[in-house]
Structure formats: structure tokens, C-alpha cells
Short mmCIF file of C-alpha atoms in Angstrom, two decimals:
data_model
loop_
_atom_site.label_atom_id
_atom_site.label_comp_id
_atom_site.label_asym_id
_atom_site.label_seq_id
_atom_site.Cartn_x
_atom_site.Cartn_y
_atom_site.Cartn_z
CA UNK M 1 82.49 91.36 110.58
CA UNK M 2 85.51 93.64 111.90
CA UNK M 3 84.66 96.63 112.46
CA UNK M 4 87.13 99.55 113.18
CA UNK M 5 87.42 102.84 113.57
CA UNK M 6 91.45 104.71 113.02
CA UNK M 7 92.06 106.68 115.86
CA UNK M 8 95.46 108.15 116.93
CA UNK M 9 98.11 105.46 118.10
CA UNK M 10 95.60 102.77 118.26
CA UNK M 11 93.10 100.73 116.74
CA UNK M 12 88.93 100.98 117.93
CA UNK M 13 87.99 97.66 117.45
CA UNK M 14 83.71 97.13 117.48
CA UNK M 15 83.71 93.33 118.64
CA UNK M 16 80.48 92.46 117.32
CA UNK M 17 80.74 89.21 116.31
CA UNK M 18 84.07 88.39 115.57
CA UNK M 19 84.99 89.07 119.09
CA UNK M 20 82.54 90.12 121.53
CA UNK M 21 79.93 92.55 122.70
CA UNK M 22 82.63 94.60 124.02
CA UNK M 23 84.78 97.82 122.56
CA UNK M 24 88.37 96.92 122.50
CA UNK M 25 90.96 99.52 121.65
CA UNK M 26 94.60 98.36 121.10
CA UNK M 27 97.64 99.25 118.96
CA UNK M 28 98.47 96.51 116.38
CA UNK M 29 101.94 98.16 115.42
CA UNK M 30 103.94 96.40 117.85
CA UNK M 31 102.70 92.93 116.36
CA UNK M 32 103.59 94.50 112.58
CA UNK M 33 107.16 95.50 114.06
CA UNK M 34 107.48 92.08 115.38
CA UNK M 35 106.31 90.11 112.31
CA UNK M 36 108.69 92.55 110.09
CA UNK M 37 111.60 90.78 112.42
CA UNK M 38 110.06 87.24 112.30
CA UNK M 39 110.27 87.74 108.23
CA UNK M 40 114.14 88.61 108.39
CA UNK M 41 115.13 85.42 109.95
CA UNK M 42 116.37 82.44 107.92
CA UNK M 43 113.37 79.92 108.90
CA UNK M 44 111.15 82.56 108.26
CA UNK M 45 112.24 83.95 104.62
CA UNK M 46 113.47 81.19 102.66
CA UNK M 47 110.95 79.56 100.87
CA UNK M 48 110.78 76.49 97.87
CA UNK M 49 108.06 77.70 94.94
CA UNK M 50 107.03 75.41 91.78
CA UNK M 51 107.63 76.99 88.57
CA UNK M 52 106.20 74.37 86.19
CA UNK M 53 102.54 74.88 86.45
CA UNK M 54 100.29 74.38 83.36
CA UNK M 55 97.82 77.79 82.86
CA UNK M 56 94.27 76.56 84.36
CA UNK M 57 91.82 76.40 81.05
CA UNK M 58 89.43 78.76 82.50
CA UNK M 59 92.35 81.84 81.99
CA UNK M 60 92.80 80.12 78.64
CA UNK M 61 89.43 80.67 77.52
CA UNK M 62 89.18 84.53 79.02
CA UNK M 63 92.80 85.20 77.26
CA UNK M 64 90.79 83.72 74.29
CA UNK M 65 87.60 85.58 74.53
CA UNK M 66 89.62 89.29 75.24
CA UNK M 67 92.06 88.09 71.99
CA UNK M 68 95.20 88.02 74.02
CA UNK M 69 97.62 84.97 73.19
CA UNK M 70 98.50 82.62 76.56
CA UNK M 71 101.94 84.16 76.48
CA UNK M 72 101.19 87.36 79.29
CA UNK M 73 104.45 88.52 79.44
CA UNK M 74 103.38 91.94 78.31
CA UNK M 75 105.49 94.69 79.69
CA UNK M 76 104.23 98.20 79.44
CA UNK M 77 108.02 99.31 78.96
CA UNK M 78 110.89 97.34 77.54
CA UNK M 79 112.05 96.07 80.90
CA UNK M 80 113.22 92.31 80.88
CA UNK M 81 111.52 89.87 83.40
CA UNK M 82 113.73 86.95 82.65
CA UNK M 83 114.90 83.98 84.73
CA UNK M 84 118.89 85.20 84.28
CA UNK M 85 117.64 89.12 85.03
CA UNK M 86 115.99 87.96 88.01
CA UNK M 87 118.45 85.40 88.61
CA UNK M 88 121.52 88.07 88.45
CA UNK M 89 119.86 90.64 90.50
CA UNK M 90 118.89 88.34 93.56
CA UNK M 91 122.44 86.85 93.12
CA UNK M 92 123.52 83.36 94.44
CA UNK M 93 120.33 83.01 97.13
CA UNK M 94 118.26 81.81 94.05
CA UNK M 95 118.50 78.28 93.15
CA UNK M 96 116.82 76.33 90.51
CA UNK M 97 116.52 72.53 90.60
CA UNK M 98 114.35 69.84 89.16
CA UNK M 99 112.34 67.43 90.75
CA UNK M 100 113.95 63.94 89.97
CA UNK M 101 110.77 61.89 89.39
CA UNK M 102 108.24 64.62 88.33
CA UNK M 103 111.05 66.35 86.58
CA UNK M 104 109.26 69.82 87.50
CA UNK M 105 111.35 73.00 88.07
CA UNK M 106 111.28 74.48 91.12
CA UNK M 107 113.14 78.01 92.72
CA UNK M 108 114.42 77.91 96.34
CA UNK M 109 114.99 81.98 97.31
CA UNK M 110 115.32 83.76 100.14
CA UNK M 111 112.67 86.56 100.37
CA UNK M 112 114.83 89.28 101.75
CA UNK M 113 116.73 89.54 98.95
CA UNK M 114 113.98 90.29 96.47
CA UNK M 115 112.05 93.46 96.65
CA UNK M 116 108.30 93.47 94.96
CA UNK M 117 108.27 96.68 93.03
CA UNK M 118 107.36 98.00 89.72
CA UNK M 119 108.18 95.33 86.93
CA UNK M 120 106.33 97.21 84.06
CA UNK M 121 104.47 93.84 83.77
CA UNK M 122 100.77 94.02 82.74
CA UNK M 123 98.52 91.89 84.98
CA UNK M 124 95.30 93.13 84.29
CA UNK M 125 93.90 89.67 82.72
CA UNK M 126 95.48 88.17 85.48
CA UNK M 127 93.69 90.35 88.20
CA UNK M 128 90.18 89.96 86.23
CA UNK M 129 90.74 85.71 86.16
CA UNK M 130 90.92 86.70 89.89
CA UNK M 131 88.14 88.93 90.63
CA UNK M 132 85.76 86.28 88.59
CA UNK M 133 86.47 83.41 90.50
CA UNK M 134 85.81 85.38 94.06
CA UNK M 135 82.80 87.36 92.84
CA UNK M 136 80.28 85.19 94.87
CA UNK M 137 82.22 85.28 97.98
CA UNK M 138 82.02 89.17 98.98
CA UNK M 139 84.57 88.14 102.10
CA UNK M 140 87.30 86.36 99.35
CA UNK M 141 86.17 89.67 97.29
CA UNK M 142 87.48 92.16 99.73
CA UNK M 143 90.56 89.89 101.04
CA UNK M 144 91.77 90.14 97.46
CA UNK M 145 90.99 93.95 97.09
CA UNK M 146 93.32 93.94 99.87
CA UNK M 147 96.19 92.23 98.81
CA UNK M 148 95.62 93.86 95.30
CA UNK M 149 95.83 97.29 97.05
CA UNK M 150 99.03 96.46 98.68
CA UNK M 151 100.76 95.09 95.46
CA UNK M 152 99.86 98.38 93.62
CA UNK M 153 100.94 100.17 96.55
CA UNK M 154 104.53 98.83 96.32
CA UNK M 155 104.27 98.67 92.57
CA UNK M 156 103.71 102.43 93.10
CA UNK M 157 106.34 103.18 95.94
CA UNK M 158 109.07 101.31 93.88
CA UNK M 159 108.92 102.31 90.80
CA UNK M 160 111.30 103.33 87.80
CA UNK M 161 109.98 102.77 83.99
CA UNK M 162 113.42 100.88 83.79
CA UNK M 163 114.45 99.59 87.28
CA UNK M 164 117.58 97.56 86.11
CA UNK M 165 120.49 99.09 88.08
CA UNK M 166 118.65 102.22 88.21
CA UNK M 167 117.16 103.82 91.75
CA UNK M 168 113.74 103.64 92.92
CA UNK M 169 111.27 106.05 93.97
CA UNK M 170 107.91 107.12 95.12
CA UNK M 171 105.44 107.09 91.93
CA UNK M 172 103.04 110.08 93.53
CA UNK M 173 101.16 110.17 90.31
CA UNK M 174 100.64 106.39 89.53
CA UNK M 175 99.77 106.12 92.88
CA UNK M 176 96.43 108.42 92.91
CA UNK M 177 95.90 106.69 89.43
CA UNK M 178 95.88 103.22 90.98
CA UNK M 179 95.13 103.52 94.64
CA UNK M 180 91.82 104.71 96.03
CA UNK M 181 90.45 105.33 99.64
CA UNK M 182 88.39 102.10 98.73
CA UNK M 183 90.92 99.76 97.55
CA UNK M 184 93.06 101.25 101.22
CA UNK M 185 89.93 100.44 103.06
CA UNK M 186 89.54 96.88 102.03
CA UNK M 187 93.38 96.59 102.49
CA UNK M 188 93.22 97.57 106.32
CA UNK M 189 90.16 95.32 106.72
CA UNK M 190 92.53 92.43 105.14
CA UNK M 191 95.61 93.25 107.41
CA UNK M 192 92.87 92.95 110.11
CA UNK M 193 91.87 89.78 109.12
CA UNK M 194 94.67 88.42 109.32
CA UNK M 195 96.26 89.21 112.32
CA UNK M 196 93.09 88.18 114.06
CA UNK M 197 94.38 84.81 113.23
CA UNK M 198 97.53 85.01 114.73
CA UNK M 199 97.08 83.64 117.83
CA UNK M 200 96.60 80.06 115.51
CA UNK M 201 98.88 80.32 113.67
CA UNK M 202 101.85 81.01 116.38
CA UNK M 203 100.38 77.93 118.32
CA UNK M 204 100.95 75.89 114.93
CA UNK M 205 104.50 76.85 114.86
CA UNK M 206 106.95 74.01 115.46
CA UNK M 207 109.52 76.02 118.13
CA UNK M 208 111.75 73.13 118.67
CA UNK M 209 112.88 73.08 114.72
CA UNK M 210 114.05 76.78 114.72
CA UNK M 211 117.18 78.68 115.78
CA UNK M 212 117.32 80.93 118.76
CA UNK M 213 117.02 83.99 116.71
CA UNK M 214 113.75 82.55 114.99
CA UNK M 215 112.49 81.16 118.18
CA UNK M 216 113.38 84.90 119.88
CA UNK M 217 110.89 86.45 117.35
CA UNK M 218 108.40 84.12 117.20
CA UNK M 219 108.13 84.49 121.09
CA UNK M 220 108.12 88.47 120.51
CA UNK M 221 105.10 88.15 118.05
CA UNK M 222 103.11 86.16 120.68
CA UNK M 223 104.18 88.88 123.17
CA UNK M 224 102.28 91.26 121.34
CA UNK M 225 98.99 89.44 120.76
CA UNK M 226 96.04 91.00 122.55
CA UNK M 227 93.92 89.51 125.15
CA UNK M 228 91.14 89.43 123.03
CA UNK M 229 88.83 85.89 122.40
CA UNK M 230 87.94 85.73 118.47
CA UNK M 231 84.89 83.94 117.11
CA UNK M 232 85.39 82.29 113.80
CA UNK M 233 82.06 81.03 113.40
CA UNK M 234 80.62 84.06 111.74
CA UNK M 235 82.70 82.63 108.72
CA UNK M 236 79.98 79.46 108.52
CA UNK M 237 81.79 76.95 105.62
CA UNK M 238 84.92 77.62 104.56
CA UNK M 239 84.89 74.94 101.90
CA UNK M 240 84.64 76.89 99.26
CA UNK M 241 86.94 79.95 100.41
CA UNK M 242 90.13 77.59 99.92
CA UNK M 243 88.59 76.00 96.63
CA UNK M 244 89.47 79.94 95.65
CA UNK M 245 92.13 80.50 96.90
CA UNK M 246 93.45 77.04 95.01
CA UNK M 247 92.23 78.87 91.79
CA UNK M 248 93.78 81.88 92.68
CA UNK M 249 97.03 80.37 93.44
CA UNK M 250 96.85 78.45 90.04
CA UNK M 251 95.96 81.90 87.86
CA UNK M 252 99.63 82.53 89.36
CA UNK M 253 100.96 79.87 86.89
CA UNK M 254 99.55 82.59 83.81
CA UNK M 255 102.09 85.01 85.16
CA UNK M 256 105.43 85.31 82.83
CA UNK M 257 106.99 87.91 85.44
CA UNK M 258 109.04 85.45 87.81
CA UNK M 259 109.21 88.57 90.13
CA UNK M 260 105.23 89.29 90.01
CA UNK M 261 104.76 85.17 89.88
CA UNK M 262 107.14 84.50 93.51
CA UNK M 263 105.83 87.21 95.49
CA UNK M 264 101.96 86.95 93.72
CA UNK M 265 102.63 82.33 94.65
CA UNK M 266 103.80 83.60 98.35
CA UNK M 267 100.70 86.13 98.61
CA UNK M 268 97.52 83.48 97.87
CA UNK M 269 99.54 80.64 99.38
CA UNK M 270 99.53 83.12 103.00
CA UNK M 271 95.31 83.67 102.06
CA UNK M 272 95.09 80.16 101.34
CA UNK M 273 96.90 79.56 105.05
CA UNK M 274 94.84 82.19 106.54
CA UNK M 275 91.32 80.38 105.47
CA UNK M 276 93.09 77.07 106.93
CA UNK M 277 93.95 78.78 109.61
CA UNK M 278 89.89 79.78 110.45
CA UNK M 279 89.36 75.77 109.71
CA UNK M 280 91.43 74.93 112.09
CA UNK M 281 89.72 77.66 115.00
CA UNK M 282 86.37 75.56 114.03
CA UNK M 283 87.44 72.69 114.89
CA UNK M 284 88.53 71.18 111.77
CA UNK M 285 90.99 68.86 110.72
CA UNK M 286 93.72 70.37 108.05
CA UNK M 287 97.59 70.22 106.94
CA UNK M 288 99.15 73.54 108.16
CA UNK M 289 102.86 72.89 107.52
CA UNK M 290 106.12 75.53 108.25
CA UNK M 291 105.78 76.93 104.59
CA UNK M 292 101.80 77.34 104.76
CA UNK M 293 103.22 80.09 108.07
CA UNK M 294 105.89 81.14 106.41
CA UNK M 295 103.93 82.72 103.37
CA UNK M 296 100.65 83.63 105.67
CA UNK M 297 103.70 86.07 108.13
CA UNK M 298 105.17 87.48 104.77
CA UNK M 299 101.34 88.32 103.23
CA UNK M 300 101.03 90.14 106.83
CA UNK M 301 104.43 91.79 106.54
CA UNK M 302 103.90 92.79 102.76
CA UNK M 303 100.16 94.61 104.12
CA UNK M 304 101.65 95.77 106.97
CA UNK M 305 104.65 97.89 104.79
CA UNK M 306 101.42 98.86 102.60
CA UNK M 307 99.95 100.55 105.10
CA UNK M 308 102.98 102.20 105.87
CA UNK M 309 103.99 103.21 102.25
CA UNK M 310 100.87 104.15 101.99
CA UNK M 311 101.00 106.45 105.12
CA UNK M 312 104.18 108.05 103.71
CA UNK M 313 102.45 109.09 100.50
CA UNK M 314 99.40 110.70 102.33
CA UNK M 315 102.51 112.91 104.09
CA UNK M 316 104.31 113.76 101.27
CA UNK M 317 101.60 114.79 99.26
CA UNK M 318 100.21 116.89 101.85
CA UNK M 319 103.62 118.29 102.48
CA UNK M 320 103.84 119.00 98.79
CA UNK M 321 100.52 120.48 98.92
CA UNK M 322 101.47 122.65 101.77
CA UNK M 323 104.38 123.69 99.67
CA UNK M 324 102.89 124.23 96.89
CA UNK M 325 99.30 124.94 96.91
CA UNK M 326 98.74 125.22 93.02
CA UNK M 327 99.03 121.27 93.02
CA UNK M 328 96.40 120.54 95.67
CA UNK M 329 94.18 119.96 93.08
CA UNK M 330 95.99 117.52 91.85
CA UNK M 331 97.11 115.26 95.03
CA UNK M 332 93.21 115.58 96.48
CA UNK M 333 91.02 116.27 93.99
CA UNK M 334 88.81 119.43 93.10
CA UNK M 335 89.25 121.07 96.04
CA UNK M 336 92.19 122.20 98.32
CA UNK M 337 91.12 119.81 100.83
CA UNK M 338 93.40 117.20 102.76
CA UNK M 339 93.53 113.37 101.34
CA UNK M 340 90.90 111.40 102.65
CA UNK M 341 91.66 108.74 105.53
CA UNK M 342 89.16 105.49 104.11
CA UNK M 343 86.48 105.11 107.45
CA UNK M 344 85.52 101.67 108.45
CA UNK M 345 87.15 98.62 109.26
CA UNK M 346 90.85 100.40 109.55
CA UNK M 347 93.50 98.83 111.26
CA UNK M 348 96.33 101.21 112.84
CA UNK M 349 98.68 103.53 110.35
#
């Protein structure tokens, strides 16, 4: 497995196994910066999602067993989640259209205009459905402690009980409620994961079909790719890691919050890419098409600002702490001590 170690302005990488023998150290924030650019472009943020998915029976029958009806649209405040709120706030680069045999809805949207932040949705079902189906796989396990991290992270850094026209900030409190060093740590090992598997996926992408702005950042991101030879094999079958990530991707079709549901689809659609992705470096034969990159570079960017948002509220609590002592109970426990950095398997702040 990756192993790492955070050290200032660059990442300590133990190659034992999924590299080599050898200690490696390298910086992976130039190949964040570069993705962040790759995400602004037009080939690279507009994306096609099905809305029309039936809930899979197996969240019907937890919903059942906890006594919560199949409707989850449960919002902690009175906020309003609906297709015309979203619709109105993401203005005219948000289409909905119907599929003329199937007869399916579907939403066309371009990702830079949305921003995943605090919804006051409830998810909690959602995220159990989740943890159940991965619990025998400890790698799917931690990959989706890492994306959950990340969400709660931006659910944390955007926040505002009623966000509707209303500004944003930095939830400090619901952010030592819902993040822990753990949950960071299995986040850094994720963003790890998956830019280990970048030097597929930019071989996948189809240059010739992009503008020169696209094809300028795509050739940036492979300009930042270490020199370093991965080996996928310590993976073994991977059969079963998409089977969850299929399940995962359907538990998306519980969620009522179109917000929570695009960016949650995008999310386990990049995983599901990712685990294609480590097919593929085995020497197997799979279906890796533009959108299957296209979500698997916005699940890197979305870690990647985690870590960073994440970053900025270790500093402002310490600064706050430095400024105010009395509360440095509060921002790192019982002791005036400063917030713990997770340990193993970090990738670079």
C-alpha cells in the first residue's frame, strides 16, 4: 500500500509495493494546480448525468428497517433543494431533456458553475447504504472515507443554515464536529490513490477531440507527472471493487438533493473510473470513455481543494487560538496543544 510521510513542500513516498524498493520524495501540488486548470476548461467541466434512476431495493429495505419513508429529502433546516432552486441559481448552463426512446430525464451542467457546499440535506442513511456495501473491501472502505471526508469538508467550509442568496463561510465548529485526523488521513491516502493513476488515465485521453486550451492543460498535467513506475498488481481482482462502486453510484439515485445527487453521481462515477483505470494497468480489457476522465479529474480536483480547505482551517484555528488562548480548548481538545497533522499515508498540504 502507499505509504507516506508529510514533510515540508513535498511528499515522502515509501515505494513498497506500489512502486518500488526505493524512497521517492516529490511535490504533488503542481499536478493539483494543473488538474484545478484542466477542470475549468469546457471539455473538461461539462458533463450529461441521469436523473431517473429507480432507488436500489437494498436502501429500500434499510430505509424500512431504520422507519424512514423512501422520500430522503430531509433537510436539517428549511432550505429548498428543488429542481427550479437549483435550476435558478446555476442559471441557463443547466439543461434538462428527455431521452426520446427511454423517455428518462437527464441534466447537462457545467460543473464550474455549481459549488458543493452545505445544503442542510441529511445523508446519513445514504452514507450507511454506503459504508455496508464496502465493508468487506477495507481498500473501497478507506477510498470512500476519503471522498466522505472531502464532502464534509466543503459541506463545512461552505456553509450558511440558509445559503439562498446569502454568503458563505467557514463552519469552524461543524468542522471539528464532523472532521477527524482519521477521516483527513484516509482522505490524503485517497487523493494519493488517485493521482497514482494518472499517468493512465492522461494516455486514455483522446487529444485530437479537444480545443487548444483543453489540449494546453492536459499537456501541463502530464508535465507534472513524476518519473516514478507504479505496480498495480498489489490490487489482485478488481472485479468486485467496480461491482461497488456500481452500488455506490446507484445509492446516488436515493438522494432528493439534486445538488448532493450531481456532485455525489460525478464523485463514485471518478472511483468507479479510477478502479477501471487499475484494470486497465493489468492488462485488462475495459470501456474508459471522455466522461469516465472527466468525473475521475473533478473527484481529484474536489480532494485536492479538501486538502486545501482543510489546511486553511488548521491555520485559522491556530491563529484563533493564538489570539485567543481561552478557546484552545475548544479548537484542539483538552489541552492547549496545536491540531494534530493525521501521520501515515499523507499526500502534500
Amino acid at each position: 500500500m502507499l505509504l507516506a510521510r508529510l514533510m515540508r513542500g513535498g511528499l515522502m513516498v515509501a515505494l513498497s509495493g506500489v512502486v518500488s524498493s526505493k524512497l521517492f520524495t516529490y511535490s504533488n501540488m503542481a499536478q493539483r494546480a494543473a488538474i484545478a486548470k484542466l477542470c475549468k476548461t469546457e471539455e473538461f467541466s461539462n458533463i450529461v448525468l441521469k436523473l431517473d434512476e429507480k432507488c436500489p431495493l437494498g436502501v429500500n429495505k434499510t430505509l424500512q428497517k431504520n422507519g424512514v419513508s423512501c422520500n430522503l429529502n430531509r433537510l436539517e433546516v428549511g432550505t429548498d433543494n428543488s429542481l427550479a432552486k437549483f435550476q435558478k441559481e446555476a442559471g441557463e448552463n443547466v439543461r434538462i431533456f428527455k431521452d426520446s426512446i427511454t423517455k428518462e430525464r437527464y441534466i447537462e451542467i457545467d460543473l464550474r458553475q455549481i459549488i458543493e457546499r452545505y445544503t442542510g440535506y441529511d445523508g446519513r442513511i445514504i452514507w450507511e447504504s454506503m459504508y455496508r456495501i464496502s465493508q468487506k473491501e477495507s481498500l473501497m472502505t478507506q477510498l470512500l472515507s476519503g471522498v466522505h471526508c472531502s464532502i464534509s469538508i466543503h459541506l463545512c467550509a461552505f456553509y450558511n443554515e440558509n445559503p439562498a442568496g446569502r454568503p458563505l463561510y467557514m463552519n469552524h465548529e461543524l468542522m471539528r464536529e464532523r472532521v477527524t485526523p482519521s477521516h483527513v488521513k484516509n482522505l490524503l491516502f485517497t487523493l494519493d490513490f488517485l493521482l497514482s493513476l494518472l499517468p493512465i488515465a492522461t494516455n486514455l485521453a483522446k487529444s485530437e477531440g479537444y480545443g487548444d486550451d483543453c489540449n494546453k492543460m492536459l499537456k501541463e498535467v502530464k508535465g507534472t507527472i513524476p518519473p516514478i513506475a507504479y505496480d498495480y498488481q498489489i490490487y489482485g481482482s478488481t472485479k468486485s471493487l467496480v461491482t461497488i462502486c456500481d452500488l455506490w453510484i446507484e445509492v446516488m439515485s436515493c438522494v432528493e438533493c439534486l445538488r448532493c445527487k450531481v456532485w455525489g453521481k460525478v464523485q463514485f462515477e471518478g472511483m468507479r473510473c479510477a478502479i477501471l483505470l487499475v484494470k486497465h494497468a493489468l492488462g485488462e480489457k475495459v470501456v474508459i470513455g471522455h466522461q469516465d476522465l472527466v468525473c475521475y479529474v473533478n473527484l481529484i480536483n474536489r480532494l485536492s481543494t479538501g486538502v486545501s480547505l482543510y489546511r486553511q482551517f488548521l491555520v485559522e484555528s491556530e491563529f484563533q487560538t493564538q489570539a485567543n488562548p481561552s478557546t484552545c480548548g475548544e479548537v484542539s481538545g483538552s489541552s492547549c496543544k496545536q491540531l494534530p497533522i493525521p501521520g501515515s499515508c499523507q499526500s502534500t498540504w
